[in-house]
PDB file of C-alpha atoms in Angstrom:
ATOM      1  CA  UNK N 739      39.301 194.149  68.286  1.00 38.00           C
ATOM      2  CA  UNK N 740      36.906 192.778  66.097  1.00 43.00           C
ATOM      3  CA  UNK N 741      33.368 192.210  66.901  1.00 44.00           C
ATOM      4  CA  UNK N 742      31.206 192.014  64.123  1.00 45.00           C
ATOM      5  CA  UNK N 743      31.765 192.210  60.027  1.00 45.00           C
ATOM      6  CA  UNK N 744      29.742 193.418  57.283  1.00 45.00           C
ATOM      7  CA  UNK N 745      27.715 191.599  54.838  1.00 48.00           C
ATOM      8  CA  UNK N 746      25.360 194.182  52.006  1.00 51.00           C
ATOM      9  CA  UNK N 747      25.287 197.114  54.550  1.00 56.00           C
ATOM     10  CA  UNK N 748      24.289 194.859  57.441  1.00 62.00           C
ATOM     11  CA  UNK N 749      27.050 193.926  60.210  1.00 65.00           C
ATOM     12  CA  UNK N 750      26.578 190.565  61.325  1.00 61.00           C
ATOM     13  CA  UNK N 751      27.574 189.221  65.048  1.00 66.00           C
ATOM     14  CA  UNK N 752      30.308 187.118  65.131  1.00 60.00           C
ATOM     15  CA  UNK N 753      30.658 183.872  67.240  1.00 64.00           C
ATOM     16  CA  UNK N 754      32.341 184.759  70.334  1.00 64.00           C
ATOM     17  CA  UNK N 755      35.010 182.322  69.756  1.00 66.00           C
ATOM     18  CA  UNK N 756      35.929 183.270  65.986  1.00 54.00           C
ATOM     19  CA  UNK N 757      39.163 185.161  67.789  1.00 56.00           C
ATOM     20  CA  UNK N 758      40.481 182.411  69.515  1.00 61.00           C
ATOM     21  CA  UNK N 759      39.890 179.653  66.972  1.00 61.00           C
ATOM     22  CA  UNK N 760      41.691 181.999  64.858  1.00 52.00           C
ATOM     23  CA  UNK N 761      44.354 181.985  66.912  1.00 59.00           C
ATOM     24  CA  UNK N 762      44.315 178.771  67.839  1.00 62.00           C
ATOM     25  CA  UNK N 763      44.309 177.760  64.020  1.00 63.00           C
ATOM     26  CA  UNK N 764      47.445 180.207  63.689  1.00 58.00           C
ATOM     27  CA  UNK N 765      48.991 178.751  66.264  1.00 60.00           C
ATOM     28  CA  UNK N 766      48.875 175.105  65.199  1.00 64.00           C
ATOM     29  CA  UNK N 767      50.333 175.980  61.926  1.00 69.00           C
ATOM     30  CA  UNK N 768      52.865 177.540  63.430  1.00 66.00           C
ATOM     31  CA  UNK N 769      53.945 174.686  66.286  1.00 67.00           C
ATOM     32  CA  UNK N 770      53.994 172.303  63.577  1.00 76.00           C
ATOM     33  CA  UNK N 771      56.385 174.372  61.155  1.00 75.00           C
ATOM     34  CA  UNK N 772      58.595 175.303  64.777  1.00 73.00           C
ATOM     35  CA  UNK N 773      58.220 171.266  65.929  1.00 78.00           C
ATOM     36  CA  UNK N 774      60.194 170.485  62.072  1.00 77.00           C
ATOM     37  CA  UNK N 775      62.631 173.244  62.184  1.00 78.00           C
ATOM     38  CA  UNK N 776      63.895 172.569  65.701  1.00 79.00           C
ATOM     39  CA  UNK N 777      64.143 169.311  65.487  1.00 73.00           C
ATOM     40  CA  UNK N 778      67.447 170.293  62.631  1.00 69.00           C
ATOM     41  CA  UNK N 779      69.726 170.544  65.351  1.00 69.00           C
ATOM     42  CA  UNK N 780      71.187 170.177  68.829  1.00 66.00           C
ATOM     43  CA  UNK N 781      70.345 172.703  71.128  1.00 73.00           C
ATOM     44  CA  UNK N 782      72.961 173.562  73.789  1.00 71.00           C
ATOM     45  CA  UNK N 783      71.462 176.744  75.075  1.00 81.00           C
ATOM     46  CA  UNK N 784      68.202 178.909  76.110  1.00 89.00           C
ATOM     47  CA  UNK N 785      67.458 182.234  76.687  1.00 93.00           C
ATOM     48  CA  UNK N 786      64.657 184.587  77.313  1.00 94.00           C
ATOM     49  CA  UNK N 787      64.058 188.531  76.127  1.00 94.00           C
ATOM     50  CA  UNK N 788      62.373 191.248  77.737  1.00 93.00           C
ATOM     51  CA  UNK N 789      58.827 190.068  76.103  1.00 92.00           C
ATOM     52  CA  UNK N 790      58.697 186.510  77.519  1.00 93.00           C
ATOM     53  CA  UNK N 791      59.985 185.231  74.389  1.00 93.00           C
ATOM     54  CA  UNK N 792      62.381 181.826  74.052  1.00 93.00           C
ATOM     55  CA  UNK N 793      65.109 181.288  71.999  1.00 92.00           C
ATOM     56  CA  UNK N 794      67.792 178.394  71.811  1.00 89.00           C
ATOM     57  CA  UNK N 795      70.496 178.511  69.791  1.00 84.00           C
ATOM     58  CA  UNK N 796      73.227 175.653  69.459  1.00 71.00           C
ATOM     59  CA  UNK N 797      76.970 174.514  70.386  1.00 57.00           C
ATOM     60  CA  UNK N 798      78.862 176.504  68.264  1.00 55.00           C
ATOM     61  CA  UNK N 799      76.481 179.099  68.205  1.00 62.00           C
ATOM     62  CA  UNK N 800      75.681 179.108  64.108  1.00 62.00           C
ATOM     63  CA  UNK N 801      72.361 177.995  64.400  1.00 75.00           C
ATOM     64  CA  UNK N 802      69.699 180.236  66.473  1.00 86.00           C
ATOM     65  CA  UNK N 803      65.873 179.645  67.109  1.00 87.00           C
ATOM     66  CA  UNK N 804      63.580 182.202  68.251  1.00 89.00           C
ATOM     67  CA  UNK N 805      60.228 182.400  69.912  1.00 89.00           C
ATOM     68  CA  UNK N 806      60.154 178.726  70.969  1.00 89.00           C
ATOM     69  CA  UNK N 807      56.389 177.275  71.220  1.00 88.00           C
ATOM     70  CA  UNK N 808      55.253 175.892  74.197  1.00 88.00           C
ATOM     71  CA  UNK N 809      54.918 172.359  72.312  1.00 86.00           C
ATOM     72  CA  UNK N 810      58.473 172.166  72.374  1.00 85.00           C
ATOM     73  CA  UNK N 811      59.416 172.181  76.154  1.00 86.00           C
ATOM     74  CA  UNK N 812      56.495 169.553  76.505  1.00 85.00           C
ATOM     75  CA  UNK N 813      58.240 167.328  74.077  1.00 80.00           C
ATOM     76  CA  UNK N 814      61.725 168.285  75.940  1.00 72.00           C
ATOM     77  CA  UNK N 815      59.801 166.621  79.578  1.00 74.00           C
ATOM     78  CA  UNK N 816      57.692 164.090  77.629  1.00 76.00           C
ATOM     79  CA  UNK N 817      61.002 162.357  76.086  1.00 67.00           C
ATOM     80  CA  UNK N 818      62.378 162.063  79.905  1.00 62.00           C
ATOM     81  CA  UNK N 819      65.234 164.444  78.595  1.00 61.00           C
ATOM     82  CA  UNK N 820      64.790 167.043  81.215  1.00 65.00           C
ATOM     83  CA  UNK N 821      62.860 166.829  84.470  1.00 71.00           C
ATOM     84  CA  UNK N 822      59.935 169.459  84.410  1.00 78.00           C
ATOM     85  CA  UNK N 823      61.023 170.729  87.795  1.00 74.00           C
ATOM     86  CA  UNK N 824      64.909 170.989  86.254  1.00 73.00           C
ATOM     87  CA  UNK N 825      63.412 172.844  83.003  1.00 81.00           C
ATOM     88  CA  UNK N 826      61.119 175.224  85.426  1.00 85.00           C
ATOM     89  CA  UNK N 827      64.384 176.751  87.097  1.00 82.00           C
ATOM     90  CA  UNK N 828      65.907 177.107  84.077  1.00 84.00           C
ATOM     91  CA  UNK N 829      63.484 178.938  82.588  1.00 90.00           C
ATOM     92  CA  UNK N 830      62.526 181.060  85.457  1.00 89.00           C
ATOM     93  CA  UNK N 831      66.412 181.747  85.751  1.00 87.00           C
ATOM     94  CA  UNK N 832      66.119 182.933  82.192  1.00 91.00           C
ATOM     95  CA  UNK N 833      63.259 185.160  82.970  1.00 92.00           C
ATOM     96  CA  UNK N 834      65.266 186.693  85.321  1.00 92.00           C
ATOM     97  CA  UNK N 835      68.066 187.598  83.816  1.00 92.00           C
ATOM     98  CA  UNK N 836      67.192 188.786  80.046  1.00 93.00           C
ATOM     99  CA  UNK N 837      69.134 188.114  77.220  1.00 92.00           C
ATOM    100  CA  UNK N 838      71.330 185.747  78.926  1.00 91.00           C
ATOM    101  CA  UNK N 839      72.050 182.617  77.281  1.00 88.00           C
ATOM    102  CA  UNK N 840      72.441 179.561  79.699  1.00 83.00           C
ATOM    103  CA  UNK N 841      73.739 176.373  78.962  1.00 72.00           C
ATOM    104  CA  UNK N 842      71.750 172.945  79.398  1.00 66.00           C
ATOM    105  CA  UNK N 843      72.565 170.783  82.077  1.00 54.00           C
ATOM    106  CA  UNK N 844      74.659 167.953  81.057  1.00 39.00           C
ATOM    107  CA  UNK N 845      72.606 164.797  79.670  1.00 37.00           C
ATOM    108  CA  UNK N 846      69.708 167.473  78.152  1.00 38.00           C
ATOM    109  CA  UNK N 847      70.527 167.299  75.381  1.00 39.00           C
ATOM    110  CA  UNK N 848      67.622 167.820  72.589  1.00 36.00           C
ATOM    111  CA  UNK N 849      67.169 165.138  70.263  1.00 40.00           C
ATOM    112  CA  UNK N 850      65.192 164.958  67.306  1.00 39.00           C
ATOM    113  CA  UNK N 851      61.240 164.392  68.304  1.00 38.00           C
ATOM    114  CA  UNK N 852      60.487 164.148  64.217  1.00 36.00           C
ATOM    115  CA  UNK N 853      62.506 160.866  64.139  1.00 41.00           C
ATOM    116  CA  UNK N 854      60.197 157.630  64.161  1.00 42.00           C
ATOM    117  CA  UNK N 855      62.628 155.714  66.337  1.00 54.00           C
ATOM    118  CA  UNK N 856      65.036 156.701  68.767  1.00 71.00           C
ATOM    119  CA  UNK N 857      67.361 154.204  70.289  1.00 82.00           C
ATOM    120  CA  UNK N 858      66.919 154.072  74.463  1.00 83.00           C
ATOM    121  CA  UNK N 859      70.365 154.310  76.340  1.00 88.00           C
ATOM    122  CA  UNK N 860      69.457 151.222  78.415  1.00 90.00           C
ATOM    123  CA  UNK N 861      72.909 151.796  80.601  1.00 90.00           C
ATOM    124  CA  UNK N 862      72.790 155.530  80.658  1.00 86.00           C
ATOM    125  CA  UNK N 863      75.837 156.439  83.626  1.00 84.00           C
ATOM    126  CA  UNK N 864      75.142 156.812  86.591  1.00 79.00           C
ATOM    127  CA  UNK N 865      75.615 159.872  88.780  1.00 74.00           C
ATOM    128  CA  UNK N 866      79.138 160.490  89.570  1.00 70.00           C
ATOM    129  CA  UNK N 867      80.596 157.299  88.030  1.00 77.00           C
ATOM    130  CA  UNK N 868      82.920 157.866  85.269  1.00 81.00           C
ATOM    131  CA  UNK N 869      81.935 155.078  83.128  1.00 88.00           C
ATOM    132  CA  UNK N 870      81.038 156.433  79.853  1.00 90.00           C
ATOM    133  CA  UNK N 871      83.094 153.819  77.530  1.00 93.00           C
ATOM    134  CA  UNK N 872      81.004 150.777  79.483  1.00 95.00           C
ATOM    135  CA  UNK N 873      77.884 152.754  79.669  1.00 94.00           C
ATOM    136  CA  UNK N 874      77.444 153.539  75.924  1.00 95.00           C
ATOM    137  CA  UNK N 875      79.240 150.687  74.631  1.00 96.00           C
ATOM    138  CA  UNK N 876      76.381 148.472  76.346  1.00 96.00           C
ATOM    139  CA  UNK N 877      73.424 150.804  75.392  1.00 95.00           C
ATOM    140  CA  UNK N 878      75.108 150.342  72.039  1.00 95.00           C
ATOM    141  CA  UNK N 879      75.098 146.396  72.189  1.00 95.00           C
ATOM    142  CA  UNK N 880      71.352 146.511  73.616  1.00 92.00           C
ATOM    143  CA  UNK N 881      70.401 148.070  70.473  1.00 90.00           C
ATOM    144  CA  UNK N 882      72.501 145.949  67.942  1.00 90.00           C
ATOM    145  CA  UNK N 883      70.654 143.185  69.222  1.00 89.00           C
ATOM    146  CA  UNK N 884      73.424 141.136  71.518  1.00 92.00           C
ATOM    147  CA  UNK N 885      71.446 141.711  75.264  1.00 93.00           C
ATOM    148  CA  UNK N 886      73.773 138.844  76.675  1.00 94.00           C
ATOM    149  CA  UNK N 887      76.584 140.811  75.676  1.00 95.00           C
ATOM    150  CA  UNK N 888      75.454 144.243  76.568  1.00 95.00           C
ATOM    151  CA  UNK N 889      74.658 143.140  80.137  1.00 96.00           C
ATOM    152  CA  UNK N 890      77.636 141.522  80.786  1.00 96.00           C
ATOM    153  CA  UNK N 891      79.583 144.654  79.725  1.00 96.00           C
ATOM    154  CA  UNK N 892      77.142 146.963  81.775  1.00 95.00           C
ATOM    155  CA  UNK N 893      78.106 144.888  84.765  1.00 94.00           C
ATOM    156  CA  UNK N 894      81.400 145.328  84.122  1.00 94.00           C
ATOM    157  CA  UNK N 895      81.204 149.129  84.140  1.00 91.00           C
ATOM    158  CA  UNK N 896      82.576 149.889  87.615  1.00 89.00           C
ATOM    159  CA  UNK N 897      85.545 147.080  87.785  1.00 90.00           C
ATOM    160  CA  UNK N 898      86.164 149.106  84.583  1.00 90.00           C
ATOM    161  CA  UNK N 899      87.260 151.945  86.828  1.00 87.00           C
ATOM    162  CA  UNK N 900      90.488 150.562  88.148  1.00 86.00           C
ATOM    163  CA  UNK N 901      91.818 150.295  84.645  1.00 86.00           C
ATOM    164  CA  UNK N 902      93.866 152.847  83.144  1.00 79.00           C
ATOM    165  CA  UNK N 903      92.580 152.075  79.220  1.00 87.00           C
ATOM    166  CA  UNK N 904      89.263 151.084  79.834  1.00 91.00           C
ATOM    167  CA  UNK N 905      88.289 150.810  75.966  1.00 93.00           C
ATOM    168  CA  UNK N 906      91.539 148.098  75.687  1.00 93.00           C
ATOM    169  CA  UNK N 907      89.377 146.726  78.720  1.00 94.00           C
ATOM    170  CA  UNK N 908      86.869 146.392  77.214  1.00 96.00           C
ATOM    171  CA  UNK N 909      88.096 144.852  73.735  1.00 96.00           C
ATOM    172  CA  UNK N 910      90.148 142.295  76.117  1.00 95.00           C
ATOM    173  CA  UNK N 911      86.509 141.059  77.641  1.00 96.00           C
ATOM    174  CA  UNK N 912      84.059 141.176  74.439  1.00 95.00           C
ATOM    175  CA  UNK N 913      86.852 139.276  72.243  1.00 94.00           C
ATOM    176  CA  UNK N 914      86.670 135.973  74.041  1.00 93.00           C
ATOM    177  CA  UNK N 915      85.445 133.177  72.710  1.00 90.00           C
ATOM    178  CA  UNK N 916      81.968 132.775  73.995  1.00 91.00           C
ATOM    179  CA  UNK N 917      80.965 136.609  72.804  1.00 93.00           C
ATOM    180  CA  UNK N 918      82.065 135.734  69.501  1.00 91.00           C
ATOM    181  CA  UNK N 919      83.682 139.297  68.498  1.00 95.00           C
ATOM    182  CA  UNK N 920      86.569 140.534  66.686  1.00 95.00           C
ATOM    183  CA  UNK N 921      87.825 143.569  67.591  1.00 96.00           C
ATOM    184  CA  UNK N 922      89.221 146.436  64.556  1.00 96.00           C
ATOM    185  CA  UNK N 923      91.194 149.088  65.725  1.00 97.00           C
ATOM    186  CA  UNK N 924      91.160 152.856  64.794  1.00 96.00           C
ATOM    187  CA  UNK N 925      94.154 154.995  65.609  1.00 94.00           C
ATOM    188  CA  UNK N 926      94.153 158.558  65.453  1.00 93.00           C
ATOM    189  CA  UNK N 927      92.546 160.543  62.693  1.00 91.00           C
ATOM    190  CA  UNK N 928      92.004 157.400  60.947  1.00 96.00           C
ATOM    191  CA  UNK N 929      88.035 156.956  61.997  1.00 96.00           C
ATOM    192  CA  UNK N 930      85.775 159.737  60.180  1.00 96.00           C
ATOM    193  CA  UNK N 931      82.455 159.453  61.932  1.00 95.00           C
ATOM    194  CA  UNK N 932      80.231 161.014  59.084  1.00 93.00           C
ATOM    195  CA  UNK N 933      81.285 158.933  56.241  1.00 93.00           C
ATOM    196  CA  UNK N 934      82.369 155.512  57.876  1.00 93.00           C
ATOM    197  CA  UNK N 935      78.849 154.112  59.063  1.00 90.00           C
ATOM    198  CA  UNK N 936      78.606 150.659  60.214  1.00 91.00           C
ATOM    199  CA  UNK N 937      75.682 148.202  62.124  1.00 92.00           C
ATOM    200  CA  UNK N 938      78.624 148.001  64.568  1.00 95.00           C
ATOM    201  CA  UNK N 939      79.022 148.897  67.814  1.00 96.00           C
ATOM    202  CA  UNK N 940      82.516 151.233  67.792  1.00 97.00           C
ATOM    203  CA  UNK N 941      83.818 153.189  70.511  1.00 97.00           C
ATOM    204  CA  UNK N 942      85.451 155.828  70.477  1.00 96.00           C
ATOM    205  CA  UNK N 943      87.507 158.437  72.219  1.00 93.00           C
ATOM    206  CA  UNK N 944      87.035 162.171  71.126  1.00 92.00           C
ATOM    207  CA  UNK N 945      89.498 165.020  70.759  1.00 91.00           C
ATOM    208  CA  UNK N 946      88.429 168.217  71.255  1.00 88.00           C
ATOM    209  CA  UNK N 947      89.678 171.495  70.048  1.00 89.00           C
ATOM    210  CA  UNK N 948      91.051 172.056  73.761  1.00 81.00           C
ATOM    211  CA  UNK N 949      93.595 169.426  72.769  1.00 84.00           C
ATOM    212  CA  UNK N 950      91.907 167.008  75.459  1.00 82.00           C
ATOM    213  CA  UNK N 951      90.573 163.790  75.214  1.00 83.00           C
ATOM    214  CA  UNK N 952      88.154 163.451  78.410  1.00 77.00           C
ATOM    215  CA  UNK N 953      85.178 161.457  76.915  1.00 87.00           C
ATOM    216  CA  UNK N 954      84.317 158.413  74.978  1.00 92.00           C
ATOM    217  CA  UNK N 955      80.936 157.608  73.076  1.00 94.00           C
ATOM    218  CA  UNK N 956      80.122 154.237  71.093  1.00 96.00           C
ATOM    219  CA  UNK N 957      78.522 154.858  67.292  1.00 96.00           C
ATOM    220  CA  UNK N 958      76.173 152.576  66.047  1.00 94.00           C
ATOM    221  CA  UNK N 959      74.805 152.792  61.998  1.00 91.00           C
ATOM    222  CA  UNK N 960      73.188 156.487  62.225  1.00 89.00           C
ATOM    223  CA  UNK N 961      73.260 156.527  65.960  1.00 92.00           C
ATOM    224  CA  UNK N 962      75.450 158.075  68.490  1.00 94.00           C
ATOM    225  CA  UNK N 963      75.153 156.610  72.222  1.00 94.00           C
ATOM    226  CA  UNK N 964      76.371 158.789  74.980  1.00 91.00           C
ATOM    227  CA  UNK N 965      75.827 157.723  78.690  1.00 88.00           C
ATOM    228  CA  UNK N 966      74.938 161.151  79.707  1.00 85.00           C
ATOM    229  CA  UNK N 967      71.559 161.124  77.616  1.00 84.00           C
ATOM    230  CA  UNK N 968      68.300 159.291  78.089  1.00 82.00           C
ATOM    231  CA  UNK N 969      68.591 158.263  74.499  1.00 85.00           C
ATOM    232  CA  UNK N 970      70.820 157.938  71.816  1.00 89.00           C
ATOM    233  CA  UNK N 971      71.153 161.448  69.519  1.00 89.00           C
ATOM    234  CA  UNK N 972      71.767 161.409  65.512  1.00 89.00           C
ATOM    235  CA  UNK N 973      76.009 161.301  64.492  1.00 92.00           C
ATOM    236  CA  UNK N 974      76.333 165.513  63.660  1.00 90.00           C
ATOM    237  CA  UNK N 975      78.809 167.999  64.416  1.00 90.00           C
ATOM    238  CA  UNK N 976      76.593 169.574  66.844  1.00 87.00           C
ATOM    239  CA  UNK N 977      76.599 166.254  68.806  1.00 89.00           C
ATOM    240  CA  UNK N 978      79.956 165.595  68.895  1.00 92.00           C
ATOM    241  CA  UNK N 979      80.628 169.034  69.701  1.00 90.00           C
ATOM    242  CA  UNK N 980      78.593 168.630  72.770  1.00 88.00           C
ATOM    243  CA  UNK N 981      79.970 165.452  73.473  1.00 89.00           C
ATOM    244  CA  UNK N 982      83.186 167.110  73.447  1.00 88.00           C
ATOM    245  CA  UNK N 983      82.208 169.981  75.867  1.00 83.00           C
ATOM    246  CA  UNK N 984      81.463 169.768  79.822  1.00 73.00           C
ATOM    247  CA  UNK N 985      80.236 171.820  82.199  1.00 65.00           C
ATOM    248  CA  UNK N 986      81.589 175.645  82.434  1.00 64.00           C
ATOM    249  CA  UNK N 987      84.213 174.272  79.016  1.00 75.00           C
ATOM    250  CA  UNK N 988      83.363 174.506  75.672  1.00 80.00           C
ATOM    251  CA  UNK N 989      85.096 172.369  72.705  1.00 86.00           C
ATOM    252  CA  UNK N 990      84.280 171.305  69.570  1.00 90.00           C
ATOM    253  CA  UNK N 991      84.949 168.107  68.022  1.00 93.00           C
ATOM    254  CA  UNK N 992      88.099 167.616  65.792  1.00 93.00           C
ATOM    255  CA  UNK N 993      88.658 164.036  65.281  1.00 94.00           C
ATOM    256  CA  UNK N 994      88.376 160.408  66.978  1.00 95.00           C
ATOM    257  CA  UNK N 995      92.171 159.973  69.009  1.00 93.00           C
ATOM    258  CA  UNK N 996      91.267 156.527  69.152  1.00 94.00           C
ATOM    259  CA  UNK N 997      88.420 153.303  68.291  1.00 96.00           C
ATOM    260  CA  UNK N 998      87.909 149.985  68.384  1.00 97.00           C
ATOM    261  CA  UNK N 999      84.881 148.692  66.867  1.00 97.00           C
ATOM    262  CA  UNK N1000      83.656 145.167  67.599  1.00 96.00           C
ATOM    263  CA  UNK N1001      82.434 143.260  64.905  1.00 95.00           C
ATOM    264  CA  UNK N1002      80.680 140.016  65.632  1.00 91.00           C
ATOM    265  CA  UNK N1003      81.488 136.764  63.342  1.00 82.00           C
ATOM    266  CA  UNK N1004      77.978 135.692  62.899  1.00 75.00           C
ATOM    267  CA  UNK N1005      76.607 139.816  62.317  1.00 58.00           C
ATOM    268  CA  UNK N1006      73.552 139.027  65.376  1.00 50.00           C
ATOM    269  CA  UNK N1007      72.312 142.887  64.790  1.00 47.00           C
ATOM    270  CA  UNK N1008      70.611 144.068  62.411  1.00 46.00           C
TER     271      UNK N1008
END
C-alpha cells in the first residue's frame, strides 16, 4: 500500500486519508455512471457471486448489470418500491445461494430514478383484490388531471369484481353524462403501445406469449400505470413484459387483446 511518494530524492508523508479520498473520488464517478446506466431498463432479477458482488439483469434476460453500487438499492427503498426489510432477505437469500438469479417480488419493479417526474399510482391494488383495470385506470385519471373522476372509479373498484368484463364496466360508468367522456374502442392487435401515444387515459388488456390474457394496465402519454407498483413505470418492452408475467410464470408481451381509451370532450388533462 502506499505510504509516502517521492519528490527530488526526498519521500514525502502522505495525508493519512489520500487512500480513501481516492477511493471515495473513484467511487463517486463510478455510482454516478452505474445510477445512468441502470436506470436504461427494467430490472426483473438479482443475483449475487462468490465475491459479494450484485448483478441484475432484466425480463427477457438481454440486458445484464454487474457489480451494482450500493447507491442503487438506497434509491430502490427511498422510492417506496421495495421495503428495506423485503430487499434485506432478498439479498441475504442471494448471498446464500451464489449465482442464483431470483426474481423480484411482484410490484418491485425498478423504475427510472434519472426521470424528473414520475407519476404516483394514487390507487395502487390492494392486497389480494383483483382490481387492476379500476386500480390503474384511476391512478391514470389522478394524473390526467380529472380527481372527481378518478375517485369515483377507485370506489368503484371492488363492485367491479362481480362483473365478468370489468373494462366494459368501466366504459359503461365513465361515459355518462356528468363525467363528460367518450369512450374509443381498440380490438385486438389494433392498439400499438409504442407508436400510438395519447394524453388519454386507455386501458388495456395484455396478451402474453403464454396465449393468456390475465392482466390489464391503463397508458397515459409516456406513462404506463400498473396497480401492482408504487408508481407509474415508462411504456417499454421490458415493462410490458413484466406486466405480462406473474409470480413463478414468465411471458412476454405480444400485443393489446383489447382497449378502450376514454377521451374527455372538453380535454381537462394536460
Amino acid at each position: 500500500m502506499l505510504k509516502f511518494v517521492r519528490q527530488q530524492k526526498n519521500w514525502v508523508n502522505l495525508p493519512e486519508d489520500f487512500l480513501s479520498s481516492y477511493r471515495e473520488s473513484v467511487q463517486d464517478i463510478y455510482d454516478d455512471v452505474a445510477m445512468d446506466l441502470l436506470g436504461e431498463h427494467v430490472w426483473s432479477s438479482l443475483r449475487c457471486n462468490e465475491f459479494g458482488k450484485f448483478s441484475l439483469k432484466t425480463l427477457c434476460g438481454n440486458h445484464r448489470f454487474h457489480d451494482v453500487p450500493e447507491v442503487w438499492f438506497q434509491e430502490f427503498v427511498e422510492q417506496g418500491i421495495m421495503r428495506e426489510d423485503s430487499l434485506s432477505l432478498m439479498k441475504g437469500r442471494c448471498e446464500r445461494h451464489i449465482n442464483a438469479w431470483y426474481n423480484f417480488p411482484v410490484g418491485s419493479l425498478k423504475t427510472d430514478p434519472s426521470l424528473p417526474f414520475t407519476p404516483t399510482m394514487q390507487y395502487p391494488q390492494e392486497p389480494g383484490m383483483h382490481t387492476c383495470v379500476f386500480s390503474s385506470l384511476a391512478s391514470a385519471l389522478h394524473e390526467f388531471g380529472d380527481h372527481n373522476a378518478a375517485e369515483f372509479i377507485a370506489g368503484e373498484a371492488k363492485n367491479s369484481l362481480q362483473k365478468l368484463n370489468r373494462i366494459s364496466y368501466a366504459k359503461q360508468l365513465l361515459c355518462k353524462k356528468e363525467w363528460g367522456y367518450d369512450a374509443v374502442v381498440f380490438k385486438k392487435g389494433q392498439l400499438d403501445l409504442f407508436n400510438d401515444k395519447t394524453p388519454y387515459p386507455t386501458v388495456c388488456e395484455l396478451l402474453g406469449s403464454d396465449g393468456l390474457v390475465h392482466h390489464a394496465i391503463t397508458v397515459r402519454g409516456e406513462w404506463l400505470f400498473d396497480s401492482n407498483t408504487q408508481s407509474a413505470i415508462p411504456i417499454n418492452r421490458d415493462s410490458l413484459n413484466w406486466c405480462c408475467s406473474s409470480k413463478g410464470m414468465v411471458s412476454t408481451f405480444v400485443s393489446v387483446n383489447f382497449a378502450v381509451r376514454f377521451v374527455h370532450k372538453t380535454s381537462c388533462g394536460k
